[in-house]
C-alpha cells in the first residue's frame, strides 16, 4: 500500500492533503513528505511513498535491558535479552515467523542460580554457531556459551576475575575463536579474552597514546565499548571517561594500538567535547570500520568511518525538538543506546534511543550523503538494536513498554527500516 | 557618545551565577540600542577615606572668595581699543567634580553675588567707566589629562568654559556706546555683557585649573579605578553583550563624605532557540540610599552596589542567551535518600540504579528576581513561573529520563563570602510552585508518592544547576583595577541595592 503526497504544494493545500491522507484519501499522489503520512505509515523519501510500517510483537513479555541480536547462518534472527520477571537470560530464536524462547542463565535456567544476563552480547560465526557472553551482576562474573549441535554449552570465563567484570561487554569471532572484551572494574580499563583450543588467553588494553601536554593523565576506559573483527584483527572502540574521549584500539600482529579518536584535538590535546558514551561499531562490506557514538554535550549522534586510514566524522541526527507551546527548541537526551549496521551497499543505518521521549529513532544513510531520519512508530520504546536483513535492508528491534504486562518491562518489537536512503 | 567599555568580570560572573548555568550566547551583530541602557544599574561607592585629596580640596575651597582680575582684552570689532581693568570678587558657594572618564574631569563652580568695574578704552580717547554685577552663577570647565611627549602627564582645558549668570547686568552704558563700533549683537549692552561673561569665564577657568590639577594628581589613580573597575574580560563582553555607557558615568561628591560612580549598564543578547521570547523588562534603578559601612573597616573602604533592576535585567539576559537551559551532573546526591526512586517511582524503582546521574532544566518563561532579606542575610530570590526539570538516572545500565517536574520554581540564593576574594551564591531553598510530575516511562503521575522526597530531589537538582557558576571571584581575577590587598569583607542590602563591601589596600 502506498500513499503519494506532493512535496511542493502550497502549505494550505498540503495541510488539507495531510488531513485527507490521515483519513484514508489521496493515496495515489506523488512524493510524500515526512510527517504527512497516515498513522501506521512512514514516508520513504527515496521512493516518495508512504510505506506501511511492519511491526511484529512477540508473545514474550517481561523483557528489560539491552538486546543482543544476531542474524544466524540460516537467515533467522536470534535475540538475547534479560527477562526481568524470571531474572534470567533469555535466548529467543526466530522460526517461521514465531519466536522460540529458552533460558540460558539465571534461576529460570538453573535452579538456585543468581540472576544473570542483565548485560549480554551475541555474535554468530560462519558455521551456524551462536556465541553469547553475559555478566552475572551479583558476583560480577563473566560467562560464555556457544550453541552447537547439542545445544548450548556454557562456562564461566576463568580469566575474568570475579567481582571485577563491569557492565560493558562485547563479543566477536577472530580467526574462528571467540574473543570477549569487557570493562574491568579493578583497573578501570578493558580486558580482552580469547578462547583458544588450549584454553583462554587474557590481555589488557594498553594506555591510549599520551595526551599532548598531559602525558600522565589517568585513564578510565570502557564504560561503553564495542568490538568488531576487521580483516586485520579485532578493533575495540571504547569511551574514556576522564576526558570524555572516544578511544579506538586495533590489534595488528601481536600488539594493540590504542589512540584517542575523537573528543580532543590530536595535536594540542584541547578538549573538544564528550564523545563516545555510548559507542557502537559495525563493519562495512570491504571490512572498513564504522563507528556510531553519542555527543553528550550537544545531544547528537555522530558517525565515523575510516577512509584511506583516516576517520571522517559526520552528523547522523541530533536531539533538537520544537516546543510549540513555548515556541522554543529543546534538546532531547538522544543516543543513550546506539546501534549501527552497514548494509551490503556500504550504507550505514543507525538506531538511537531518545531517552527523553522514550522513542526510537532510526537514520539511514543516503547514497548521495547525509542521513534520512525516521521516528519509529509507537510509544515507550527502549533499547533499540539493528540487524541486517536477507534482502539487504535493516530491521530495528526494540522493547515496547507501552503494551507491557507490568511497568518497566516490555515486549520485543521489530520494524523494517524503509529503503529510504536509497 | 557611547563607548564600549568592557564589563567587569565579576559582574558578568554575577550574570552567570544568576543564570546559574553555562549558556553560550553569541556576539551581537549590531550595537546596543540606547534604550537598553539602565542608568544607575551599577554604582561604585568610594568613601571619603579613599579620596582625601578631593574631599580636602572641596572643603578648603568652598566658602572662599576668589579675587579675580581679568587681563585687558581688545575690543572685538575695533582695531584700536580694549576692555581694561576688570576686577571682581567671586564667592565660591559650591564645587562639584565629575568624571566622565578617568582622564576627563568636569568642574562646576557655583558662585554667589558678584560685582565688578572696568572701562572701555580706545586709542586716543578717554576711557569710559562701566560696572557689572550678577546675582549669582556658575562656571563649568572641562579638563583632561594628556600625556606629553616626555611621557609625563599634564592637565589642560579640553574646551571653552561655559558660564551661566543669573541677573547679569551692566551699568548704563550710553556714554560709552558712542565709542563702540556697530556690533552684531541685538543690543550693544548685551554685547558688552557677553564679552565680560566670556572673559570672566576664561579667567575663572584659569584660576580653577591648578585646583583641577591637584585633584587629578591626588585622585587620578582612584578615579581611574572607578572607571576601570570593570575592564577585564572581552570574552564575557562578546558573549553577553553587556556594556557600560560612558557618558552616563559620573562621580558625584556628597559634601566630602563619599563619592559614587554611577554607571549605566546596557544588556542584550540574541535569543537562544531554547529561550522564550520575552522583551527586556522595563526597569528603573532606584535612588541609592546612603549607607554606613560595616564597623571595624580598614582605612580604604568602597562598595560595589548592584541595583535590583540590574539584577533583574541580568537574569533576563542570561535566560535569553540560553544560560538557563542547563544540565548538571553534580550535587544530585545531596540530602537524597538511597530509596529516592522507591519514594517517587515505586513502579519502576527496581530497575533504577543508584542516584540520578544528571538533571536538566528547560525554561518556559523568563525568571524574575528580587532582593530579599532572609534570616541568614541578604539574598536573591529567583522565580521561574514555568519550567521543566528532568531527572535522569540509569535504568538497566542506560541513561534515561525517569522523572519530569513541570511548573514553577522559586529558589533563594544567598551571597556568601568565600575566603576574602570571592563571593559564592548558595542555593538555600527551593520551592515548587504548582508543579506536576510525569515520567516518560510511566506517563503522568497524579501525585508524587512522597512530597518530601520530591522536594529534596528538586532542591538537589537545582543546587547542582546553580552550582555551575556559583562563585564570583570578585577580586582574585582583577589584579589590576583594585589596590593590592583589597578584600571582600561583607555583603548586605539597602532597599533595592545589593552592597558588596571591599576594604584594605594601599593608601593613596
Coordinates of N, CA, C and O in Angstrom, one line a residue, chain B residues 20 53 118 129 154 161 196 390 420 426 440 455 459 475 498:
Chain B
X20 N 23.0 30.8 36.6 CA 23.2 29.5 37.2 C 23.6 28.4 36.3 O 23.3 27.3 36.5
X53 N 42.2 63.8 49.1 CA 42.6 65.0 48.4 C 41.4 65.7 47.8 O 41.3 66.9 47.8
X118 N 35.0 98.1 35.3 CA 36.0 98.0 34.2 C 35.7 99.2 33.3 O 34.8 100.0 33.5
X129 N 34.0 104.5 31.9 CA 33.8 103.5 33.0 C 32.5 102.8 33.0 O 31.5 103.4 32.7
X154 N 49.9 65.8 31.9 CA 49.6 67.2 32.1 C 48.1 67.4 32.1 O 47.4 66.7 31.4
X161 N 35.2 77.2 28.4 CA 34.4 77.2 29.6 C 33.0 77.7 29.4 O 32.8 78.6 28.5
X196 N 32.1 90.4 28.6 CA 32.5 90.2 30.0 C 32.3 88.8 30.5 O 33.2 88.2 31.1
X390 N 14.1 17.9 34.5 CA 14.2 16.5 34.1 C 15.2 15.8 34.9 O 16.4 16.2 35.0
X420 N 38.5 35.6 51.2 CA 38.5 37.1 51.1 C 38.4 37.6 49.7 O 38.5 38.9 49.6
X426 N 24.9 30.6 47.5 CA 24.4 29.3 47.9 C 22.9 29.2 47.7 O 22.2 30.2 48.1
X440 N 8.5 9.7 31.7 CA 8.5 9.1 30.3 C 8.2 7.6 30.3 O 7.7 7.1 29.3
X455 N 10.6 17.2 46.9 CA 11.2 18.5 47.2 C 12.7 18.3 47.3 O 13.5 19.2 46.9
X459 N 15.4 20.2 44.9 CA 16.4 21.1 45.5 C 17.8 20.6 45.1 O 18.7 21.4 44.8
X475 N 37.7 39.7 43.3 CA 38.9 40.4 43.2 C 40.1 39.5 42.7 O 41.0 40.0 42.2
X498 N 22.1 45.8 46.3 CA 23.0 44.8 47.0 C 24.4 45.4 47.1 O 25.0 45.8 46.1

